[in-house]
Amino acid sequence: MKLREVFQGVYEVEDEEGNHIATLSIAPGTLVYGEKVIKVGGNEYRVWNPYRSKIAAAIIKGLKNFFIKPGWRILYLGAASGTTVSHVSDIVGPSGIVYAVEVAHRPFRDFIEKVSGKRRNVVPILADARNVFEYSWLLQEVETVYCDVAQPDEVDIAVMNADAFLRKNGFLVIALKASSVDSTRKASEIFEKEEAKIEETGRYKIEETVDIEPYAMMHELIVSRKL
Ligand SMILES: C[S@@+](CC[C@H](N)C(=O)[O-])C[C@H]1O[C@@H](n2cnc3c(N)ncnc32)[C@H](O)[C@@H]1O
């Protein structure tokens, strides 16, 4: 079994089926979405599926500026049932925190059962990410805001949260789905316009964008930093 660290807390693991990226589980013995587990030296590595998680897709597509580190505090908007949050929780580890916001009750129920109930570094927040005042009282400043809410006003939601909670030089990362913004226009036009919106705030600078097709169609990941 070959194991190589790709970024701090993210590994490339080789087994009989080939190479996978994976995270070291902080909740051994528990699965979140039926992911494959590979055991190496008594540790459990959870395979991170790029078709189920846009961050995994971006890593495989050559992301350079990785925006999650052990010990960091992450504000995650659009947790759904926690597929990606669970891997972010593995990476930040026991000394980090993931504040996970989700507006819909049904996925939130699964999220509590499978993710936050089993991981002490995940804080579940049932709220609309447009209403930052609903959860501002329980957050500390974060190193990264990650937004994956698939809404037409996604950039506004992300910037509003980063203005409120992100530290200077911290990462603002947006998983942008072109068809959620406007299903009638070309993806490239939408990406250009939304990227311009981020930089026009004068408070964020884009470091890189990663096209994550074929793992997620008409999606890109925009990685920016707070000035
Ligand atoms: C594309 S899914 C997220 C998938 C998830 N990030 C993952 O990788 O496992 C978008 C999620 O954002 C949630 N959402 C949409 N609008 C929201 C809002 N205004 N505030 C918080 N969550 C929102 C939806 O309910 C949905 O669960």
JSON list of C-alpha atoms in Angstrom, two decimals, residues 13-123:
[
{"chain": "A", "resi": 13, "resn": "VAL", "atom": "CA", "xyz": [-3.46, 6.18, -1.40]},
{"chain": "A", "resi": 14, "resn": "GLU", "atom": "CA", "xyz": [-2.86, 3.34, -3.79]},
{"chain": "A", "resi": 15, "resn": "ASP", "atom": "CA", "xyz": [-4.68, 0.02, -3.47]},
{"chain": "A", "resi": 16, "resn": "GLU", "atom": "CA", "xyz": [-5.50, -2.83, -5.86]},
{"chain": "A", "resi": 17, "resn": "GLU", "atom": "CA", "xyz": [-8.04, -0.59, -7.67]},
{"chain": "A", "resi": 18, "resn": "GLY", "atom": "CA", "xyz": [-5.58, 2.24, -8.30]},
{"chain": "A", "resi": 19, "resn": "ASN", "atom": "CA", "xyz": [-4.90, 5.69, -6.83]},
{"chain": "A", "resi": 20, "resn": "HIS", "atom": "CA", "xyz": [-7.39, 7.58, -4.69]},
{"chain": "A", "resi": 21, "resn": "ILE", "atom": "CA", "xyz": [-7.28, 10.78, -2.70]},
{"chain": "A", "resi": 22, "resn": "ALA", "atom": "CA", "xyz": [-8.32, 10.32, 0.89]},
{"chain": "A", "resi": 23, "resn": "THR", "atom": "CA", "xyz": [-8.40, 11.89, 4.34]},
{"chain": "A", "resi": 24, "resn": "LEU", "atom": "CA", "xyz": [-7.35, 10.33, 7.62]},
{"chain": "A", "resi": 25, "resn": "SER", "atom": "CA", "xyz": [-10.57, 9.66, 9.53]},
{"chain": "A", "resi": 26, "resn": "ILE", "atom": "CA", "xyz": [-10.96, 11.35, 12.91]},
{"chain": "A", "resi": 27, "resn": "ALA", "atom": "CA", "xyz": [-14.03, 9.14, 13.52]},
{"chain": "A", "resi": 28, "resn": "PRO", "atom": "CA", "xyz": [-12.75, 5.64, 12.77]},
{"chain": "A", "resi": 29, "resn": "GLY", "atom": "CA", "xyz": [-15.42, 2.98, 12.32]},
{"chain": "A", "resi": 30, "resn": "THR", "atom": "CA", "xyz": [-18.01, 5.44, 10.96]},
{"chain": "A", "resi": 31, "resn": "LEU", "atom": "CA", "xyz": [-18.98, 6.07, 7.35]},
{"chain": "A", "resi": 32, "resn": "VAL", "atom": "CA", "xyz": [-20.80, 9.12, 6.00]},
{"chain": "A", "resi": 33, "resn": "TYR", "atom": "CA", "xyz": [-21.82, 8.33, 2.41]},
{"chain": "A", "resi": 34, "resn": "GLY", "atom": "CA", "xyz": [-20.75, 4.75, 1.79]},
{"chain": "A", "resi": 35, "resn": "GLU", "atom": "CA", "xyz": [-17.17, 5.83, 1.02]},
{"chain": "A", "resi": 36, "resn": "LYS", "atom": "CA", "xyz": [-14.41, 3.28, 0.70]},
{"chain": "A", "resi": 37, "resn": "VAL", "atom": "CA", "xyz": [-12.04, 2.97, 3.64]},
{"chain": "A", "resi": 38, "resn": "ILE", "atom": "CA", "xyz": [-8.42, 1.91, 3.21]},
{"chain": "A", "resi": 39, "resn": "LYS", "atom": "CA", "xyz": [-6.48, 0.82, 6.29]},
{"chain": "A", "resi": 40, "resn": "VAL", "atom": "CA", "xyz": [-2.79, 1.64, 6.46]},
{"chain": "A", "resi": 41, "resn": "GLY", "atom": "CA", "xyz": [-0.73, 1.00, 9.58]},
{"chain": "A", "resi": 42, "resn": "GLY", "atom": "CA", "xyz": [-3.77, 0.87, 11.87]},
{"chain": "A", "resi": 43, "resn": "ASN", "atom": "CA", "xyz": [-5.20, 4.15, 10.47]},
{"chain": "A", "resi": 44, "resn": "GLU", "atom": "CA", "xyz": [-8.39, 4.54, 8.43]},
{"chain": "A", "resi": 45, "resn": "TYR", "atom": "CA", "xyz": [-8.16, 6.62, 5.26]},
{"chain": "A", "resi": 46, "resn": "ARG", "atom": "CA", "xyz": [-11.57, 7.60, 3.83]},
{"chain": "A", "resi": 47, "resn": "VAL", "atom": "CA", "xyz": [-11.53, 7.80, 0.04]},
{"chain": "A", "resi": 48, "resn": "TRP", "atom": "CA", "xyz": [-12.64, 11.26, -1.09]},
{"chain": "A", "resi": 49, "resn": "ASN", "atom": "CA", "xyz": [-14.93, 10.91, -4.12]},
{"chain": "A", "resi": 50, "resn": "PRO", "atom": "CA", "xyz": [-14.46, 13.77, -6.65]},
{"chain": "A", "resi": 51, "resn": "TYR", "atom": "CA", "xyz": [-17.91, 13.09, -8.14]},
{"chain": "A", "resi": 52, "resn": "ARG", "atom": "CA", "xyz": [-19.47, 13.71, -4.72]},
{"chain": "A", "resi": 53, "resn": "SER", "atom": "CA", "xyz": [-17.28, 16.55, -3.51]},
{"chain": "A", "resi": 54, "resn": "LYS", "atom": "CA", "xyz": [-16.14, 19.64, -5.41]},
{"chain": "A", "resi": 55, "resn": "ILE", "atom": "CA", "xyz": [-13.08, 20.18, -3.23]},
{"chain": "A", "resi": 56, "resn": "ALA", "atom": "CA", "xyz": [-11.83, 16.67, -4.07]},
{"chain": "A", "resi": 57, "resn": "ALA", "atom": "CA", "xyz": [-12.53, 17.40, -7.75]},
{"chain": "A", "resi": 58, "resn": "ALA", "atom": "CA", "xyz": [-10.52, 20.63, -7.58]},
{"chain": "A", "resi": 59, "resn": "ILE", "atom": "CA", "xyz": [-7.56, 18.84, -5.96]},
{"chain": "A", "resi": 60, "resn": "ILE", "atom": "CA", "xyz": [-7.56, 16.24, -8.73]},
{"chain": "A", "resi": 61, "resn": "LYS", "atom": "CA", "xyz": [-7.85, 19.02, -11.34]},
{"chain": "A", "resi": 62, "resn": "GLY", "atom": "CA", "xyz": [-4.65, 20.62, -10.05]},
{"chain": "A", "resi": 63, "resn": "LEU", "atom": "CA", "xyz": [-5.67, 23.12, -7.34]},
{"chain": "A", "resi": 64, "resn": "LYS", "atom": "CA", "xyz": [-2.56, 24.97, -6.13]},
{"chain": "A", "resi": 65, "resn": "ASN", "atom": "CA", "xyz": [-3.75, 27.09, -3.19]},
{"chain": "A", "resi": 66, "resn": "PHE", "atom": "CA", "xyz": [-5.16, 24.60, -0.71]},
{"chain": "A", "resi": 67, "resn": "PHE", "atom": "CA", "xyz": [-7.40, 26.43, 1.74]},
{"chain": "A", "resi": 68, "resn": "ILE", "atom": "CA", "xyz": [-7.89, 23.94, 4.59]},
{"chain": "A", "resi": 69, "resn": "LYS", "atom": "CA", "xyz": [-5.20, 23.13, 7.15]},
{"chain": "A", "resi": 70, "resn": "PRO", "atom": "CA", "xyz": [-4.93, 21.18, 10.40]},
{"chain": "A", "resi": 71, "resn": "GLY", "atom": "CA", "xyz": [-6.00, 23.38, 13.33]},
{"chain": "A", "resi": 72, "resn": "TRP", "atom": "CA", "xyz": [-7.89, 25.92, 11.20]},
{"chain": "A", "resi": 73, "resn": "ARG", "atom": "CA", "xyz": [-11.42, 27.24, 11.73]},
{"chain": "A", "resi": 74, "resn": "ILE", "atom": "CA", "xyz": [-13.59, 26.91, 8.62]},
{"chain": "A", "resi": 75, "resn": "LEU", "atom": "CA", "xyz": [-17.01, 28.42, 7.94]},
{"chain": "A", "resi": 76, "resn": "TYR", "atom": "CA", "xyz": [-18.78, 26.06, 5.53]},
{"chain": "A", "resi": 77, "resn": "LEU", "atom": "CA", "xyz": [-21.97, 27.35, 3.86]},
{"chain": "A", "resi": 78, "resn": "GLY", "atom": "CA", "xyz": [-24.31, 24.77, 2.31]},
{"chain": "A", "resi": 79, "resn": "ALA", "atom": "CA", "xyz": [-23.40, 21.69, 4.35]},
{"chain": "A", "resi": 80, "resn": "ALA", "atom": "CA", "xyz": [-26.21, 19.48, 2.92]},
{"chain": "A", "resi": 81, "resn": "SER", "atom": "CA", "xyz": [-25.93, 16.04, 4.53]},
{"chain": "A", "resi": 82, "resn": "GLY", "atom": "CA", "xyz": [-22.22, 16.49, 5.18]},
{"chain": "A", "resi": 83, "resn": "THR", "atom": "CA", "xyz": [-20.38, 14.54, 2.49]},
{"chain": "A", "resi": 84, "resn": "THR", "atom": "CA", "xyz": [-17.70, 17.21, 2.03]},
{"chain": "A", "resi": 85, "resn": "VAL", "atom": "CA", "xyz": [-17.88, 18.62, 5.56]},
{"chain": "A", "resi": 86, "resn": "SER", "atom": "CA", "xyz": [-16.82, 15.21, 6.88]},
{"chain": "A", "resi": 87, "resn": "HIS", "atom": "CA", "xyz": [-13.57, 15.37, 4.90]},
{"chain": "A", "resi": 88, "resn": "VAL", "atom": "CA", "xyz": [-12.97, 18.99, 5.92]},
{"chain": "A", "resi": 89, "resn": "SER", "atom": "CA", "xyz": [-13.45, 17.84, 9.52]},
{"chain": "A", "resi": 90, "resn": "ASP", "atom": "CA", "xyz": [-10.82, 15.12, 9.01]},
{"chain": "A", "resi": 91, "resn": "ILE", "atom": "CA", "xyz": [-8.33, 17.66, 7.63]},
{"chain": "A", "resi": 92, "resn": "VAL", "atom": "CA", "xyz": [-8.70, 20.36, 10.30]},
{"chain": "A", "resi": 93, "resn": "GLY", "atom": "CA", "xyz": [-8.51, 17.58, 12.88]},
{"chain": "A", "resi": 94, "resn": "PRO", "atom": "CA", "xyz": [-9.27, 17.68, 16.61]},
{"chain": "A", "resi": 95, "resn": "SER", "atom": "CA", "xyz": [-7.73, 21.14, 17.11]},
{"chain": "A", "resi": 96, "resn": "GLY", "atom": "CA", "xyz": [-9.71, 22.77, 14.28]},
{"chain": "A", "resi": 97, "resn": "ILE", "atom": "CA", "xyz": [-13.40, 23.64, 13.91]},
{"chain": "A", "resi": 98, "resn": "VAL", "atom": "CA", "xyz": [-15.88, 23.46, 11.04]},
{"chain": "A", "resi": 99, "resn": "TYR", "atom": "CA", "xyz": [-18.90, 25.73, 11.47]},
{"chain": "A", "resi": 100, "resn": "ALA", "atom": "CA", "xyz": [-21.40, 24.17, 9.05]},
{"chain": "A", "resi": 101, "resn": "VAL", "atom": "CA", "xyz": [-24.47, 26.13, 7.94]},
{"chain": "A", "resi": 102, "resn": "GLU", "atom": "CA", "xyz": [-27.42, 24.48, 6.20]},
{"chain": "A", "resi": 103, "resn": "VAL", "atom": "CA", "xyz": [-30.91, 25.90, 5.60]},
{"chain": "A", "resi": 104, "resn": "ALA", "atom": "CA", "xyz": [-32.90, 22.76, 4.69]},
{"chain": "A", "resi": 105, "resn": "HIS", "atom": "CA", "xyz": [-34.23, 20.59, 7.51]},
{"chain": "A", "resi": 106, "resn": "ARG", "atom": "CA", "xyz": [-34.06, 17.20, 5.81]},
{"chain": "A", "resi": 107, "resn": "PRO", "atom": "CA", "xyz": [-30.35, 17.10, 4.91]},
{"chain": "A", "resi": 108, "resn": "PHE", "atom": "CA", "xyz": [-29.63, 18.79, 8.23]},
{"chain": "A", "resi": 109, "resn": "ARG", "atom": "CA", "xyz": [-31.20, 15.84, 10.08]},
{"chain": "A", "resi": 110, "resn": "ASP", "atom": "CA", "xyz": [-28.89, 13.40, 8.26]},
{"chain": "A", "resi": 111, "resn": "PHE", "atom": "CA", "xyz": [-26.01, 15.76, 8.87]},
{"chain": "A", "resi": 112, "resn": "ILE", "atom": "CA", "xyz": [-26.56, 15.65, 12.64]},
{"chain": "A", "resi": 113, "resn": "GLU", "atom": "CA", "xyz": [-26.92, 11.89, 12.65]},
{"chain": "A", "resi": 114, "resn": "LYS", "atom": "CA", "xyz": [-23.97, 10.99, 10.44]},
{"chain": "A", "resi": 115, "resn": "VAL", "atom": "CA", "xyz": [-21.52, 13.86, 10.80]},
{"chain": "A", "resi": 116, "resn": "SER", "atom": "CA", "xyz": [-21.78, 16.41, 13.59]},
{"chain": "A", "resi": 117, "resn": "GLY", "atom": "CA", "xyz": [-23.06, 13.84, 16.13]},
{"chain": "A", "resi": 118, "resn": "LYS", "atom": "CA", "xyz": [-19.89, 11.81, 15.56]},
{"chain": "A", "resi": 119, "resn": "ARG", "atom": "CA", "xyz": [-17.32, 14.58, 15.17]},
{"chain": "A", "resi": 120, "resn": "ARG", "atom": "CA", "xyz": [-16.58, 16.98, 17.97]},
{"chain": "A", "resi": 121, "resn": "ASN", "atom": "CA", "xyz": [-14.93, 19.53, 15.69]},
{"chain": "A", "resi": 122, "resn": "VAL", "atom": "CA", "xyz": [-18.14, 20.18, 13.68]},
{"chain": "A", "resi": 123, "resn": "VAL", "atom": "CA", "xyz": [-20.66, 22.81, 14.83]}
]
